[in-house]
Short mmCIF file of C-alpha atoms in Angstrom, two decimals:
data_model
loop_
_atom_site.label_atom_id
_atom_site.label_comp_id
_atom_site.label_asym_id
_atom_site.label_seq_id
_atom_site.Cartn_x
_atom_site.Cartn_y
_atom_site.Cartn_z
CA UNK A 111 0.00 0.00 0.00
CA UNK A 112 1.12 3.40 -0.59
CA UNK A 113 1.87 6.02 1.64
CA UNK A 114 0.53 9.20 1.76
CA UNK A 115 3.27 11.74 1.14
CA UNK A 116 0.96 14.70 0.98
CA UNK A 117 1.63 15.93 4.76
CA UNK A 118 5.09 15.53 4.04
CA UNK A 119 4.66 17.56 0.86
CA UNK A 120 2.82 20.61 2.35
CA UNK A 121 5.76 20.43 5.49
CA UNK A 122 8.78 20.38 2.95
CA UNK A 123 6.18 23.51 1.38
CA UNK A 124 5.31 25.41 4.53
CA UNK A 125 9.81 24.69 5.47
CA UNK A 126 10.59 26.49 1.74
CA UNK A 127 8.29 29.58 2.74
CA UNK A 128 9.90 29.91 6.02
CA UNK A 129 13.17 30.21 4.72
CA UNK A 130 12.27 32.07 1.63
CA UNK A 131 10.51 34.88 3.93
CA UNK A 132 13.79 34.72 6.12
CA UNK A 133 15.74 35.32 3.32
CA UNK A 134 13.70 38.66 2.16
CA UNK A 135 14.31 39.61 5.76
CA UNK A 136 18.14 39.49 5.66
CA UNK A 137 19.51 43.05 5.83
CA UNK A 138 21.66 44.25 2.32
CA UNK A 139 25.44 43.65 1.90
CA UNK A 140 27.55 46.38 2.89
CA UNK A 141 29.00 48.37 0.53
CA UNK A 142 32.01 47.07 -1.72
CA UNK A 143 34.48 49.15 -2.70
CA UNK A 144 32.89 49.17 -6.29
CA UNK A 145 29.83 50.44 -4.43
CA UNK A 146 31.82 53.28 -2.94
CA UNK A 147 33.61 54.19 -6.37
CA UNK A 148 30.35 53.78 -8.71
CA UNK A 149 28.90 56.24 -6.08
CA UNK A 150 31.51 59.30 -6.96
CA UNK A 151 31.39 58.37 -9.93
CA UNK A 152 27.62 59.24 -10.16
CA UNK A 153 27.54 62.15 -7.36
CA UNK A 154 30.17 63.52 -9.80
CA UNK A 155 28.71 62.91 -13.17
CA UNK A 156 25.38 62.30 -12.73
CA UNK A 157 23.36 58.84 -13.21
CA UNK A 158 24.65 57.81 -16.56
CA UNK A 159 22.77 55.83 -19.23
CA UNK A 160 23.51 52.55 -21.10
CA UNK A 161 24.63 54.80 -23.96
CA UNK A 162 26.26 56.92 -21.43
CA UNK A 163 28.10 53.73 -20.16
CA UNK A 164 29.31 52.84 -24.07
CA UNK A 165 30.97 56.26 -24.87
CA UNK A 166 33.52 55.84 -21.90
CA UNK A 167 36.47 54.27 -22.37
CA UNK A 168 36.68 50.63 -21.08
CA UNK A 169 39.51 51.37 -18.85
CA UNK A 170 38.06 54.54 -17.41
CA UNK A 171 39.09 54.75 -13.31
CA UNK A 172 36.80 58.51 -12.20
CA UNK A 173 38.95 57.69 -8.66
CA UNK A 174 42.74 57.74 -10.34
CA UNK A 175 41.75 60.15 -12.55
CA UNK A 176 40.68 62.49 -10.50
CA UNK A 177 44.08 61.80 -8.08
CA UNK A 178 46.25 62.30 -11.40
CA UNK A 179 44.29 66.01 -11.35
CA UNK A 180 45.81 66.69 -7.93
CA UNK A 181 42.43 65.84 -5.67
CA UNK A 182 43.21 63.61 -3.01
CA UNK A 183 40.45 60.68 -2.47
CA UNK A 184 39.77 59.13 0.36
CA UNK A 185 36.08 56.84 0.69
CA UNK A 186 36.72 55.52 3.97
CA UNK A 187 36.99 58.37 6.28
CA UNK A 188 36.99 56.54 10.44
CA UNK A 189 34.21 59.77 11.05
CA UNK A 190 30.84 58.64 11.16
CA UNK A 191 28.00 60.35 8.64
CA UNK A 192 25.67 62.06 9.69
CA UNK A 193 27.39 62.47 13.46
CA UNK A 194 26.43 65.78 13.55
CA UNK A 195 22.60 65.92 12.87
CA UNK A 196 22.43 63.22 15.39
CA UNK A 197 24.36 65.14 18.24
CA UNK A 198 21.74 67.72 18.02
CA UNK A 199 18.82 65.67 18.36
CA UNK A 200 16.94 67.12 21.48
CA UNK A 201 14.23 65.22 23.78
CA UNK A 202 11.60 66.59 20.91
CA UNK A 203 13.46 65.79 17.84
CA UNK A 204 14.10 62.02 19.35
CA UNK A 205 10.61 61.48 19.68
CA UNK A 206 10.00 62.66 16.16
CA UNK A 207 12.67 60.73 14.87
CA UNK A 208 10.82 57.69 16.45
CA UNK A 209 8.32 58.07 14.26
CA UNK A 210 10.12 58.87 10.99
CA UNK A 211 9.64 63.36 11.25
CA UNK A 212 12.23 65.69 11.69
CA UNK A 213 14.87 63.87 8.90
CA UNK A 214 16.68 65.01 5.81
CA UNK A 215 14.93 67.31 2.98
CA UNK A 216 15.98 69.25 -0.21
CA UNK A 217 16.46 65.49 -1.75
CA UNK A 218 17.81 66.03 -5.46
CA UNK A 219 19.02 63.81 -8.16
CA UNK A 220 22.57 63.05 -8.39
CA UNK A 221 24.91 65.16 -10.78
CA UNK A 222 24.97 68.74 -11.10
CA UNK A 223 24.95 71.08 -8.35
CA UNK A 224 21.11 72.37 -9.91
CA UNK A 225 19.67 68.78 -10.29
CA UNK A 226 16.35 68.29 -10.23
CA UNK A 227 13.85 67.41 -7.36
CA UNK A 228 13.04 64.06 -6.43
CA UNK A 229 9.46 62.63 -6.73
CA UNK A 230 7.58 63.19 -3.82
CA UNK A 231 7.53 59.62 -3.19
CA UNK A 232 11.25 58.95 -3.06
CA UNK A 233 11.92 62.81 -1.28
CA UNK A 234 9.09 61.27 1.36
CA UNK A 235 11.08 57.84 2.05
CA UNK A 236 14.46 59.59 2.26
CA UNK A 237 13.12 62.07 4.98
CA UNK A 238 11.79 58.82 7.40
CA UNK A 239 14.69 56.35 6.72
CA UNK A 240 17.62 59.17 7.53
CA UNK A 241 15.44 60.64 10.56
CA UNK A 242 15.16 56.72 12.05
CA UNK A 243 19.28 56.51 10.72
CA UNK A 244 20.14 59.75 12.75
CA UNK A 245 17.92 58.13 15.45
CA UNK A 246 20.45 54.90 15.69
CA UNK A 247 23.40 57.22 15.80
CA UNK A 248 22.20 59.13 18.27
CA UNK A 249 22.29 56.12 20.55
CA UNK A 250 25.62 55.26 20.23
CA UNK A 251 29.07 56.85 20.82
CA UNK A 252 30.34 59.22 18.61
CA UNK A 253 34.22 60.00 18.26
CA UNK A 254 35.29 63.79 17.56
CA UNK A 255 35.18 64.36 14.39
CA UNK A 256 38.73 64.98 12.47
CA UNK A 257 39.71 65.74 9.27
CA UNK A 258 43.53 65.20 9.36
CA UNK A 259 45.85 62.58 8.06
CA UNK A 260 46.18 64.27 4.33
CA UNK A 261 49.69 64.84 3.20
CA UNK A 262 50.50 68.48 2.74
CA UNK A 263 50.11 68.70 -1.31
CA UNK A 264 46.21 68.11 -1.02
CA UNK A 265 44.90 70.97 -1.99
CA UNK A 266 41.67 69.26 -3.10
CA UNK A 267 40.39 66.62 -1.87
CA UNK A 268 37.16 64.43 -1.97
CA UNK A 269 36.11 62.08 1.00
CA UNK A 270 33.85 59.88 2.13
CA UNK A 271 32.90 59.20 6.10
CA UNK A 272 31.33 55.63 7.00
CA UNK A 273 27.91 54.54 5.82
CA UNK A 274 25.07 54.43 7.98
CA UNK A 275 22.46 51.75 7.00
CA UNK A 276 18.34 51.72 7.84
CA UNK A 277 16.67 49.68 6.02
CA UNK A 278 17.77 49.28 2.22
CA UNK A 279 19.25 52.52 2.45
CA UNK A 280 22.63 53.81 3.47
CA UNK A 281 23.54 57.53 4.01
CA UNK A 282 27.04 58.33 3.21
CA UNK A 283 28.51 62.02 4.46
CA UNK A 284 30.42 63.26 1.40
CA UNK A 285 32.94 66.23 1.69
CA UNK A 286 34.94 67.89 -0.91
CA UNK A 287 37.65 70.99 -0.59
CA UNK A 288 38.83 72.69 -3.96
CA UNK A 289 41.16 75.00 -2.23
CA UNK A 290 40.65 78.18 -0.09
CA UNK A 291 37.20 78.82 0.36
CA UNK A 292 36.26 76.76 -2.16
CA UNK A 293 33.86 73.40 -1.27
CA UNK A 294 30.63 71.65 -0.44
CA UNK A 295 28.83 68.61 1.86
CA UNK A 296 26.41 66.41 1.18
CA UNK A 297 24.23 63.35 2.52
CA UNK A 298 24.34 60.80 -0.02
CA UNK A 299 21.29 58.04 -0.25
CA UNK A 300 22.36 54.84 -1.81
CA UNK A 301 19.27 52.45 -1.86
CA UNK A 302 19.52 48.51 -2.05
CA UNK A 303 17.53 47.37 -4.93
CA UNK A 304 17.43 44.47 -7.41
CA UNK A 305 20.76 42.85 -5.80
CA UNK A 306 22.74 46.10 -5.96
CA UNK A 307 23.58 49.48 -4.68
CA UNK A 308 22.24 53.05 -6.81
CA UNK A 309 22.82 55.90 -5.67
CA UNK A 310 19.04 57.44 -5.10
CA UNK A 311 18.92 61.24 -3.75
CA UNK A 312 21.63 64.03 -2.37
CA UNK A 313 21.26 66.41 -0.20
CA UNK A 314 23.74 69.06 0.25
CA UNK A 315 24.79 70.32 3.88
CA UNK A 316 27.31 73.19 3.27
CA UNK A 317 28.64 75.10 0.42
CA UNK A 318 31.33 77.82 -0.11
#
């Protein structure tokens, strides 16, 4: 006589679900270092398109060639990002942090220094996931902040501090000095999507 399997069956089914819905839960990979350089390579140029990609030669590095131009890189900066909005969170702020207010705004595309707004959706996102990211920092300690450790001939230079992740985001604190008073900040959004990193939204701190 046979034996009913079907039990079995709908076990082995109900096991696969489990672990598929455990899987979707798994927080992203960190960034790579490709993640890092394909994000200054897009906060620099903008999002490029497939035909974009094609025009550029094949053995195009944005990081050396911006260090043969004299700008000293450096993506992994020990300073956490987005220290500072977090060390002047107040009792207030905290509790609307909690429940996603009080975060980042003036989210633009990625490129230019006038790119365009981001839809209302994405802008909307952004602004919950950094205030809930500035949230988490907030509850940890922060070192002082430092910007030394560049040799004497970098006049320019272009850094990143470490990511913060929430979510399938990560917010990266981006810095650049051209010399005298010359420079800007900016939060950068990277969002985890489709098995990789894009860089989303910016949102610029400082400027001189």
């Amino acid at each position: 006589m046979a034996l009913d399997t079907r039990p079995h069956r709908l076990s082995l089914f109900l096991l696969a679900m489990a672990l598929a819905g455990c899987a979707n839960g798994l927080p992203p990979p960190r960034l790579t270092d490709a993640d890092l350089r394909a994000a200054m390579a897009t906060d620099l140029m903008g999002e490029l398109t497939a035909a974009d990609v094609a025009k550029l030669p094949a053995n195009l590095d944005i990081v050396g060639s911006f260090t043969e131009l004299g700008t000293c890189i450096d993506l992994h900066r020990a300073d956490t990002s987005l220290a500072e909005e977090a060390s002047s969170l107040d009792r207030w702020a905290e509790l609307r942090a909690r429940f996603g207010f009080g975060g980042l705004t003036g989210w633009r595309k990625p490129g230019p220094a006038d790119g365009e707004s981001l839809a209302t959706g994405i802008t909307e996102r952004l602004a919950h996931t950094s205030a809930r990211a500035i949230l988490k920092i907030s509850k940890r300690p922060i070192s002082p902040g430092t910007r030394d450790g560049w040799l004497p001939t970098c006049t320019q230079r272009y850094w990143f501090d470490a990511p913060v992740y929430e979510g399938n985001f990560a917010f990266i604190e981006r810095d650049s000095i051209c010399g005298g008073l010359c420079g800007s900040g900016a939060i950068l959004a990277l969002e985890y999507r489709d098995g990789s990193w894009r860089l989303v939204g910016v949102a610029a701190t400082w400027m001189a």
